[in-house]
mmCIF file of C-alpha atoms in Angstrom:
data_model
loop_
_atom_site.group_PDB
_atom_site.id
_atom_site.type_symbol
_atom_site.label_atom_id
_atom_site.label_comp_id
_atom_site.label_asym_id
_atom_site.label_seq_id
_atom_site.Cartn_x
_atom_site.Cartn_y
_atom_site.Cartn_z
ATOM 1 C CA MET A 594 47.570 -6.805 27.002
ATOM 2 C CA LYS A 595 48.381 -3.192 26.388
ATOM 3 C CA LYS A 596 45.482 -0.749 26.740
ATOM 4 C CA LYS A 597 45.936 0.549 23.176
ATOM 5 C CA THR A 598 45.818 -2.972 21.721
ATOM 6 C CA ALA A 599 42.742 -3.855 23.772
ATOM 7 C CA MET A 600 40.932 -0.738 22.594
ATOM 8 C CA GLY A 601 41.842 -1.615 19.017
ATOM 9 C CA LEU A 602 40.300 -5.046 19.396
ATOM 10 C CA MET A 603 37.218 -3.619 21.092
ATOM 11 C CA ALA A 604 36.603 -0.903 18.503
ATOM 12 C CA PRO A 605 34.695 -3.133 16.030
ATOM 13 C CA LEU A 606 32.438 -4.246 18.879
ATOM 14 C CA PHE A 607 31.638 -0.629 19.757
ATOM 15 C CA VAL A 608 30.901 0.115 16.105
ATOM 16 C CA ALA A 609 28.665 -2.941 15.789
ATOM 17 C CA ALA A 610 26.829 -2.075 19.003
ATOM 18 C CA GLY A 611 26.344 1.493 17.803
ATOM 19 C CA THR A 612 25.047 0.304 14.442
ATOM 20 C CA MET A 613 22.561 -2.099 16.011
ATOM 21 C CA GLY A 614 21.435 0.559 18.473
ATOM 22 C CA ALA A 615 20.767 2.980 15.635
ATOM 23 C CA ALA A 616 19.098 0.210 13.604
ATOM 24 C CA GLU A 617 16.790 -0.598 16.519
ATOM 25 C CA LYS A 618 15.712 3.051 16.695
ATOM 26 C CA LEU A 619 15.149 3.143 12.940
ATOM 27 C CA TYR A 620 13.147 -0.071 13.147
ATOM 28 C CA LYS A 621 10.953 1.303 15.906
ATOM 29 C CA PHE A 622 10.372 4.490 13.915
ATOM 30 C CA ALA A 623 9.530 2.731 10.643
ATOM 31 C CA PHE A 624 7.981 -0.627 11.598
ATOM 32 C CA HIS A 625 6.200 -0.271 14.936
ATOM 33 C CA ARG A 626 2.433 0.261 14.752
ATOM 34 C CA VAL A 627 0.961 3.678 15.443
ATOM 35 C CA ASP A 628 -2.549 4.076 16.807
ATOM 36 C CA GLU A 629 -3.003 7.631 15.584
ATOM 37 C CA VAL A 630 -2.632 8.635 11.948
ATOM 38 C CA PRO A 631 0.329 11.049 11.659
ATOM 39 C CA GLU A 632 -0.425 14.576 10.489
ATOM 40 C CA THR A 633 -0.246 14.992 6.744
ATOM 41 C CA SER A 634 2.568 16.896 5.060
ATOM 42 C CA ALA A 635 2.456 20.688 4.987
ATOM 43 C CA GLU A 636 1.979 20.669 1.214
ATOM 44 C CA LYS A 637 -1.299 18.747 1.605
ATOM 45 C CA GLN A 638 -2.774 20.799 4.448
ATOM 46 C CA LYS A 639 -4.608 22.835 1.793
ATOM 47 C CA TYR A 640 -6.775 19.777 1.110
ATOM 48 C CA ALA A 641 -7.803 19.307 4.752
ATOM 49 C CA ASP A 642 -11.356 20.624 4.336
ATOM 50 C CA GLN A 643 -11.944 18.366 1.343
ATOM 51 C CA TYR A 644 -10.449 15.397 3.169
ATOM 52 C CA TYR A 645 -12.708 15.789 6.206
ATOM 53 C CA HIS A 646 -15.705 16.253 3.931
ATOM 54 C CA TYR A 647 -15.068 12.726 2.630
ATOM 55 C CA VAL A 648 -14.439 11.344 6.126
ATOM 56 C CA ASN A 649 -17.748 12.813 7.289
ATOM 57 C CA TRP A 650 -19.446 11.296 4.235
ATOM 58 C CA LEU A 651 -18.051 7.878 5.167
ATOM 59 C CA LYS A 652 -19.422 8.186 8.687
ATOM 60 C CA THR A 653 -22.934 8.712 7.315
ATOM 61 C CA GLN A 654 -22.914 5.550 5.194
ATOM 62 C CA PRO A 655 -24.627 2.276 6.174
ATOM 63 C CA THR A 656 -21.331 0.465 6.611
ATOM 64 C CA ARG A 657 -20.614 -3.003 7.973
ATOM 65 C CA ASN A 658 -17.590 -4.091 9.948
ATOM 66 C CA TRP A 659 -15.906 -7.249 8.693
ATOM 67 C CA LYS A 660 -13.311 -9.349 10.513
ATOM 68 C CA ILE A 661 -10.955 -12.023 9.242
ATOM 69 C CA GLU A 662 -7.878 -13.827 10.551
ATOM 70 C CA ALA A 663 -4.432 -12.978 9.200
ATOM 71 C CA PHE A 664 -3.118 -15.678 6.891
ATOM 72 C CA ASP A 665 -0.101 -16.635 9.023
ATOM 73 C CA ARG A 666 -0.678 -15.821 12.682
ATOM 74 C CA PRO A 667 -3.476 -15.209 15.198
ATOM 75 C CA LEU A 668 -4.183 -11.592 14.272
ATOM 76 C CA LYS A 669 -7.678 -10.154 13.909
ATOM 77 C CA LEU A 670 -7.964 -7.936 10.848
ATOM 78 C CA SER A 671 -10.725 -5.387 10.428
ATOM 79 C CA ALA A 672 -12.353 -3.740 7.416
ATOM 80 C CA THR A 673 -15.236 -1.404 6.617
ATOM 81 C CA TYR A 674 -17.618 -2.586 3.904
ATOM 82 C CA ILE A 675 -19.785 -0.044 2.078
ATOM 83 C CA PRO A 676 -22.505 -1.664 -0.043
ATOM 84 C CA ALA A 677 -23.352 0.091 -3.282
ATOM 85 C CA ALA A 678 -26.503 2.201 -3.450
ATOM 86 C CA GLU A 679 -27.948 -0.341 -5.899
ATOM 87 C CA GLU A 680 -27.209 -4.028 -5.450
ATOM 88 C CA THR A 681 -24.227 -5.199 -7.494
ATOM 89 C CA THR A 682 -21.595 -7.927 -7.575
ATOM 90 C CA ASP A 683 -18.883 -5.371 -8.510
ATOM 91 C CA THR A 684 -16.510 -4.451 -5.677
ATOM 92 C CA VAL A 685 -13.369 -2.363 -5.272
ATOM 93 C CA ILE A 686 -10.924 -3.370 -2.527
ATOM 94 C CA VAL A 687 -8.973 -0.280 -1.425
ATOM 95 C CA ALA A 688 -5.529 -0.549 0.232
ATOM 96 C CA HIS A 689 -4.395 2.388 2.358
ATOM 97 C CA GLY A 690 -0.978 3.981 2.707
ATOM 98 C CA TYR A 691 1.770 3.792 5.315
ATOM 99 C CA LYS A 692 0.509 4.502 8.854
ATOM 100 C CA GLY A 693 -2.961 5.210 7.497
ATOM 101 C CA ASN A 694 -6.133 3.132 7.738
ATOM 102 C CA GLY A 695 -9.319 2.485 5.812
ATOM 103 C CA GLU A 696 -10.861 5.784 6.912
ATOM 104 C CA THR A 697 -7.981 7.743 5.366
ATOM 105 C CA MET A 698 -9.143 6.381 2.000
ATOM 106 C CA ALA A 699 -12.615 7.916 2.337
ATOM 107 C CA ASN A 700 -12.155 10.093 -0.763
ATOM 108 C CA TYR A 701 -11.466 7.046 -2.939
ATOM 109 C CA ALA A 702 -14.330 5.160 -1.276
ATOM 110 C CA ASN A 703 -16.662 8.011 -2.211
ATOM 111 C CA MET A 704 -15.392 7.994 -5.797
ATOM 112 C CA PHE A 705 -15.949 4.257 -6.251
ATOM 113 C CA HIS A 706 -19.293 4.374 -4.460
ATOM 114 C CA GLU A 707 -20.478 7.080 -6.863
ATOM 115 C CA LEU A 708 -19.322 4.864 -9.738
ATOM 116 C CA GLY A 709 -21.703 2.177 -8.471
ATOM 117 C CA PHE A 710 -19.333 -0.210 -6.673
ATOM 118 C CA ASN A 711 -19.367 -1.909 -3.327
ATOM 119 C CA VAL A 712 -16.228 -0.751 -1.496
ATOM 120 C CA LEU A 713 -14.084 -2.614 1.022
ATOM 121 C CA LEU A 714 -11.659 -0.600 3.175
ATOM 122 C CA PRO A 715 -9.355 -2.935 5.134
ATOM 123 C CA ASP A 716 -7.062 -1.802 7.930
ATOM 124 C CA ASP A 717 -3.751 -3.553 7.321
ATOM 125 C CA ARG A 718 -2.051 -5.413 10.157
ATOM 126 C CA ALA A 719 -0.621 -2.970 12.751
ATOM 127 C CA HIS A 720 -2.923 -0.217 11.429
ATOM 128 C CA GLY A 721 -6.287 1.135 12.520
ATOM 129 C CA HIS A 722 -8.597 -1.427 14.146
ATOM 130 C CA SER A 723 -6.540 -4.433 13.022
ATOM 131 C CA SER A 724 -4.211 -6.107 15.488
ATOM 132 C CA GLY A 725 -0.497 -6.565 15.012
ATOM 133 C CA GLU A 726 2.633 -4.956 16.370
ATOM 134 C CA TYR A 727 4.723 -4.467 13.235
ATOM 135 C CA ILE A 728 4.139 -2.932 9.805
ATOM 136 C CA SER A 729 5.128 -5.232 6.925
ATOM 137 C CA PHE A 730 5.112 -2.604 4.146
ATOM 138 C CA GLY A 731 2.668 -4.669 2.113
ATOM 139 C CA TRP A 732 4.636 -7.899 2.035
ATOM 140 C CA LEU A 733 2.601 -9.921 4.533
ATOM 141 C CA ASP A 734 -0.481 -7.793 3.849
ATOM 142 C CA ARG A 735 -0.579 -8.986 0.246
ATOM 143 C CA LEU A 736 -1.513 -12.463 1.463
ATOM 144 C CA ASP A 737 -4.054 -11.068 3.914
ATOM 145 C CA TYR A 738 -5.717 -9.464 0.903
ATOM 146 C CA GLN A 739 -6.176 -12.906 -0.611
ATOM 147 C CA ASN A 740 -8.426 -13.594 2.373
ATOM 148 C CA TRP A 741 -10.257 -10.300 1.872
ATOM 149 C CA ILE A 742 -10.882 -11.263 -1.765
ATOM 150 C CA GLN A 743 -12.429 -14.542 -0.659
ATOM 151 C CA ARG A 744 -14.576 -12.679 1.857
ATOM 152 C CA VAL A 745 -15.886 -10.413 -0.935
ATOM 153 C CA ILE A 746 -16.717 -13.438 -3.109
ATOM 154 C CA GLN A 747 -18.489 -15.008 -0.138
ATOM 155 C CA GLU A 748 -20.554 -11.820 0.243
ATOM 156 C CA THR A 749 -21.389 -11.085 -3.399
ATOM 157 C CA GLY A 750 -21.258 -14.540 -4.988
ATOM 158 C CA VAL A 751 -19.217 -16.342 -7.620
ATOM 159 C CA ASP A 752 -20.293 -13.780 -10.227
ATOM 160 C CA ALA A 753 -18.288 -11.133 -8.351
ATOM 161 C CA ARG A 754 -16.077 -8.788 -10.332
ATOM 162 C CA ILE A 755 -13.309 -7.280 -8.228
ATOM 163 C CA VAL A 756 -10.985 -4.320 -8.776
ATOM 164 C CA LEU A 757 -7.845 -3.970 -6.636
ATOM 165 C CA PHE A 758 -6.844 -0.380 -5.821
ATOM 166 C CA GLY A 759 -4.148 1.090 -3.602
ATOM 167 C CA VAL A 760 -2.189 4.260 -2.945
ATOM 168 C CA SER A 761 1.453 4.562 -1.805
ATOM 169 C CA MET A 762 2.163 1.514 0.393
ATOM 170 C CA GLY A 763 -1.301 0.349 -0.641
ATOM 171 C CA GLY A 764 -0.319 0.670 -4.295
ATOM 172 C CA ALA A 765 2.771 -1.448 -3.672
ATOM 173 C CA THR A 766 0.665 -3.942 -1.718
ATOM 174 C CA MET A 767 -1.627 -4.454 -4.707
ATOM 175 C CA GLU A 768 1.360 -4.672 -7.047
ATOM 176 C CA MET A 769 2.862 -7.375 -4.855
ATOM 177 C CA LEU A 770 -0.499 -9.131 -4.574
ATOM 178 C CA SER A 771 -0.672 -9.206 -8.388
ATOM 179 C CA GLY A 772 2.057 -11.852 -8.493
ATOM 180 C CA GLU A 773 0.129 -14.288 -6.301
ATOM 181 C CA PRO A 774 -2.517 -16.813 -7.418
ATOM 182 C CA LEU A 775 -5.782 -14.878 -7.661
ATOM 183 C CA PRO A 776 -9.302 -16.031 -8.496
ATOM 184 C CA GLU A 777 -10.810 -15.148 -11.865
ATOM 185 C CA GLN A 778 -13.131 -12.699 -10.116
ATOM 186 C CA VAL A 779 -10.189 -10.269 -9.814
ATOM 187 C CA ARG A 780 -10.351 -8.391 -13.094
ATOM 188 C CA CYS A 781 -7.911 -5.461 -12.923
ATOM 189 C CA ILE A 782 -5.603 -3.432 -10.687
ATOM 190 C CA ILE A 783 -4.939 0.275 -10.105
ATOM 191 C CA ALA A 784 -1.722 1.226 -8.296
ATOM 192 C CA ASP A 785 -1.152 4.868 -7.370
ATOM 193 C CA CYS A 786 2.450 5.810 -6.454
ATOM 194 C CA GLY A 787 3.575 2.380 -5.256
ATOM 195 C CA TYR A 788 7.287 1.762 -4.696
ATOM 196 C CA SER A 789 9.339 -0.682 -6.749
ATOM 197 C CA ASN A 790 10.950 -2.438 -3.777
ATOM 198 C CA ILE A 791 11.443 -1.645 -0.122
ATOM 199 C CA ASP A 792 15.240 -1.956 -0.286
ATOM 200 C CA ASP A 793 15.528 0.935 -2.738
ATOM 201 C CA GLU A 794 12.741 2.913 -1.062
ATOM 202 C CA MET A 795 14.301 2.712 2.395
ATOM 203 C CA SER A 796 17.767 3.425 1.047
ATOM 204 C CA TYR A 797 16.361 6.528 -0.642
ATOM 205 C CA LEU A 798 14.549 7.685 2.511
ATOM 206 C CA LEU A 799 17.526 6.942 4.787
ATOM 207 C CA LYS A 800 19.577 9.365 2.741
ATOM 208 C CA LYS A 801 16.819 11.929 2.182
ATOM 209 C CA THR A 802 15.370 12.004 5.706
ATOM 210 C CA PHE A 803 18.200 10.962 8.023
ATOM 211 C CA HIS A 804 21.285 11.598 5.844
ATOM 212 C CA LEU A 805 22.422 8.033 6.520
ATOM 213 C CA PRO A 806 23.983 5.553 4.077
ATOM 214 C CA LYS A 807 22.372 2.265 3.157
ATOM 215 C CA TYR A 808 25.272 0.300 4.667
ATOM 216 C CA PRO A 809 25.494 -0.774 7.425
ATOM 217 C CA PHE A 810 22.074 0.450 8.587
ATOM 218 C CA LEU A 811 19.623 -1.177 6.178
ATOM 219 C CA PRO A 812 21.109 -4.700 6.513
ATOM 220 C CA ALA A 813 20.935 -4.260 10.290
ATOM 221 C CA VAL A 814 17.282 -3.174 10.107
ATOM 222 C CA SER A 815 16.572 -6.164 7.862
ATOM 223 C CA ALA A 816 18.220 -8.499 10.385
ATOM 224 C CA ILE A 817 15.898 -7.151 13.083
ATOM 225 C CA ASN A 818 12.917 -7.656 10.781
ATOM 226 C CA ILE A 819 13.872 -11.265 10.038
ATOM 227 C CA TYR A 820 13.756 -11.894 13.786
ATOM 228 C CA ARG A 821 10.520 -9.920 14.359
ATOM 229 C CA GLN A 822 8.488 -10.716 11.214
ATOM 230 C CA GLY A 823 10.304 -13.561 9.530
ATOM 231 C CA PHE A 824 11.315 -12.051 6.188
ATOM 232 C CA ASN A 825 14.315 -10.325 4.635
ATOM 233 C CA LEU A 826 13.524 -6.842 3.343
ATOM 234 C CA LYS A 827 15.144 -7.728 0.012
ATOM 235 C CA LYS A 828 12.139 -9.980 -0.668
ATOM 236 C CA VAL A 829 9.728 -7.023 -0.566
ATOM 237 C CA SER A 830 9.590 -6.200 -4.263
ATOM 238 C CA SER A 831 6.759 -4.968 -6.450
ATOM 239 C CA VAL A 832 8.969 -5.466 -9.504
ATOM 240 C CA ASN A 833 9.559 -9.166 -8.811
ATOM 241 C CA GLN A 834 5.882 -9.780 -8.130
ATOM 242 C CA LEU A 835 4.686 -7.836 -11.180
ATOM 243 C CA ARG A 836 6.773 -10.133 -13.385
ATOM 244 C CA HIS A 837 4.127 -12.756 -12.592
ATOM 245 C CA ASN A 838 1.147 -10.497 -13.272
ATOM 246 C CA TYR A 839 -0.927 -10.846 -16.431
ATOM 247 C CA ARG A 840 -3.966 -8.810 -15.389
ATOM 248 C CA PRO A 841 -4.578 -5.270 -16.671
ATOM 249 C CA ILE A 842 -3.002 -2.638 -14.451
ATOM 250 C CA LEU A 843 -3.096 1.154 -14.401
ATOM 251 C CA PHE A 844 -0.107 2.883 -12.815
ATOM 252 C CA ILE A 845 -0.671 6.434 -11.520
ATOM 253 C CA HIS A 846 2.205 8.559 -10.268
ATOM 254 C CA GLY A 847 2.773 12.205 -9.416
ATOM 255 C CA GLU A 848 5.271 13.984 -11.637
ATOM 256 C CA LYS A 849 6.873 15.676 -8.599
ATOM 257 C CA ASP A 850 6.766 12.762 -6.169
ATOM 258 C CA ALA A 851 9.752 13.196 -3.843
ATOM 259 C CA TYR A 852 8.789 10.314 -1.537
ATOM 260 C CA VAL A 853 8.511 7.503 -4.092
ATOM 261 C CA PRO A 854 10.715 8.643 -6.999
ATOM 262 C CA LEU A 855 9.315 8.643 -10.519
ATOM 263 C CA ASN A 856 11.818 6.044 -11.705
ATOM 264 C CA MET A 857 10.051 3.497 -9.500
ATOM 265 C CA VAL A 858 6.836 3.618 -11.525
ATOM 266 C CA GLU A 859 8.921 3.090 -14.654
ATOM 267 C CA ALA A 860 10.454 -0.047 -13.135
ATOM 268 C CA ASN A 861 7.029 -1.328 -12.112
ATOM 269 C CA PHE A 862 5.531 -0.550 -15.516
ATOM 270 C CA ASP A 863 8.324 -2.381 -17.326
ATOM 271 C CA ALA A 864 7.995 -5.435 -15.070
ATOM 272 C CA THR A 865 4.308 -6.320 -15.473
ATOM 273 C CA ARG A 866 3.390 -8.832 -18.170
ATOM 274 C CA GLY A 867 -0.261 -8.007 -18.819
ATOM 275 C CA PRO A 868 -2.090 -5.080 -20.458
ATOM 276 C CA LYS A 869 -0.813 -1.896 -18.857
ATOM 277 C CA GLU A 870 -1.357 1.833 -18.797
ATOM 278 C CA LYS A 871 0.543 4.645 -17.131
ATOM 279 C CA TRP A 872 -0.670 8.102 -16.134
ATOM 280 C CA ILE A 873 1.881 10.621 -14.840
ATOM 281 C CA VAL A 874 -0.023 13.465 -13.171
ATOM 282 C CA LYS A 875 1.560 16.834 -13.880
ATOM 283 C CA ASN A 876 2.747 18.806 -10.830
ATOM 284 C CA ALA A 877 1.448 16.184 -8.362
ATOM 285 C CA THR A 878 3.564 15.289 -5.334
ATOM 286 C CA HIS A 879 3.306 12.000 -3.444
ATOM 287 C CA ALA A 880 -0.284 10.698 -3.214
ATOM 288 C CA GLU A 881 -1.559 14.062 -4.476
ATOM 289 C CA SER A 882 -2.854 12.946 -7.875
ATOM 290 C CA PHE A 883 -6.470 12.676 -6.724
ATOM 291 C CA TRP A 884 -6.432 16.033 -4.962
ATOM 292 C CA ILE A 885 -5.008 17.956 -7.924
ATOM 293 C CA ASP A 886 -8.218 17.344 -9.890
ATOM 294 C CA PRO A 887 -10.684 14.819 -8.412
ATOM 295 C CA ALA A 888 -12.941 14.865 -11.490
ATOM 296 C CA ASP A 889 -10.063 14.130 -13.870
ATOM 297 C CA TYR A 890 -8.791 11.388 -11.559
ATOM 298 C CA ARG A 891 -12.240 9.826 -11.457
ATOM 299 C CA ASP A 892 -12.516 9.947 -15.254
ATOM 300 C CA HIS A 893 -9.152 8.217 -15.759
ATOM 301 C CA VAL A 894 -10.017 5.511 -13.244
ATOM 302 C CA ALA A 895 -13.564 4.997 -14.555
ATOM 303 C CA ARG A 896 -12.415 4.637 -18.160
ATOM 304 C CA PHE A 897 -9.752 2.096 -17.205
ATOM 305 C CA ILE A 898 -12.208 0.020 -15.202
ATOM 306 C CA GLN A 899 -14.824 0.183 -17.946
ATOM 307 C CA ARG A 900 -12.310 -1.188 -20.432
ATOM 308 C CA ASN A 901 -11.144 -3.989 -18.171
ATOM 309 C CA LEU A 902 -13.926 -5.102 -15.854
ATOM 310 C CA THR A 903 -14.866 -7.898 -18.237
ATOM 311 C CA TYR A 904 -11.236 -9.032 -18.639
ATOM 312 C CA ARG A 905 -10.552 -12.706 -18.000
ATOM 313 C CA LEU A 906 -7.189 -14.418 -18.008
ATOM 314 C CA GLN A 907 -6.883 -16.878 -20.878
#
C-alpha cells in the first residue's frame, strides 16, 4: 500500500483520537470533583467581605450534620442542618452551585433563618463533604434531593412544609427535581439563574470559554459521561422536567447574566405548568441577584413564600 494512501486511511483515526483526547480533558475539567471551592469571578470580589460575614455567621450556629445514602450507588452524602430559632415545621432546602458546597450558600441560609425557617444545606455528590468522583450537573442530584426531603419530613413530622431553593446549578437541580414525584409537604420552589438544559449550556460555554464548536466535542464528552455516570447529557433538561411541574415556582435571573443566558429563564418559565412568577434583576450578572440588594432579594423571596406556603396540589 502506498504511503499516501495509508496516511489517507489513517487520517480519520488520528482525528477521532484527537477528538477523544480533547473530550477527556474537557470532561476532567468540567465533571471531576474538586475539593476546594474555586475562587469567585473578579466581578464578585467586591462582595467578599459580605460573603465571609455570612460564612462566619454559619460557623456560629448550632448546626447538625446529617448523612444519607445516594439513591443509586454507595455514596455517603452530607448536609448541614440549621434549626430555626423558634421551633417550626417549615424548612427550606438549599441547593448550591457548580463546584460549590453548602457553606457557599451561607448568605441564603442566613436569609431563610431570619425568616423563621429551618434550613438544610446539602453538599451534592462530588462536592464538599459528600463522596463521589463525578459532578452530575443536577441530574442525579435531583433524586438525591428526594431522599433529603424525606429526611426533613422524618425530622419535622408529617406537618412539614418545605420550600425548595437553588442557585445556578442548584437552581437547575430544583427545576429538574420539580418534575419528579414529590410529597405534598413540598409547597413551592425558587430557582435562581438555573440553566434550561445542559446540552445548550455546555455548547454555549464551549464557544464562549474555549472557542470550540459543539460538534464533535460535546457528543464525545457525553459518550464519556454515559460510561462514567450512566446517562446521556441530552437527558439533563430543566425544560423537560418543568413540563411535569404543577407547584408554584419563582424564577430569578440576572439581567446581565453571561454564564447562563437570559433566554434560558424564558424557556424554563414557559415550560412549567403551575403558578409561576419571574423576576429579572436589573444589572445583575450570574448569581449576583442577592448581592445587588440583599434586602430587596429577601422581600421578593419572602412575599412569594408567604403567598404559596399553604399551596397544595389538587
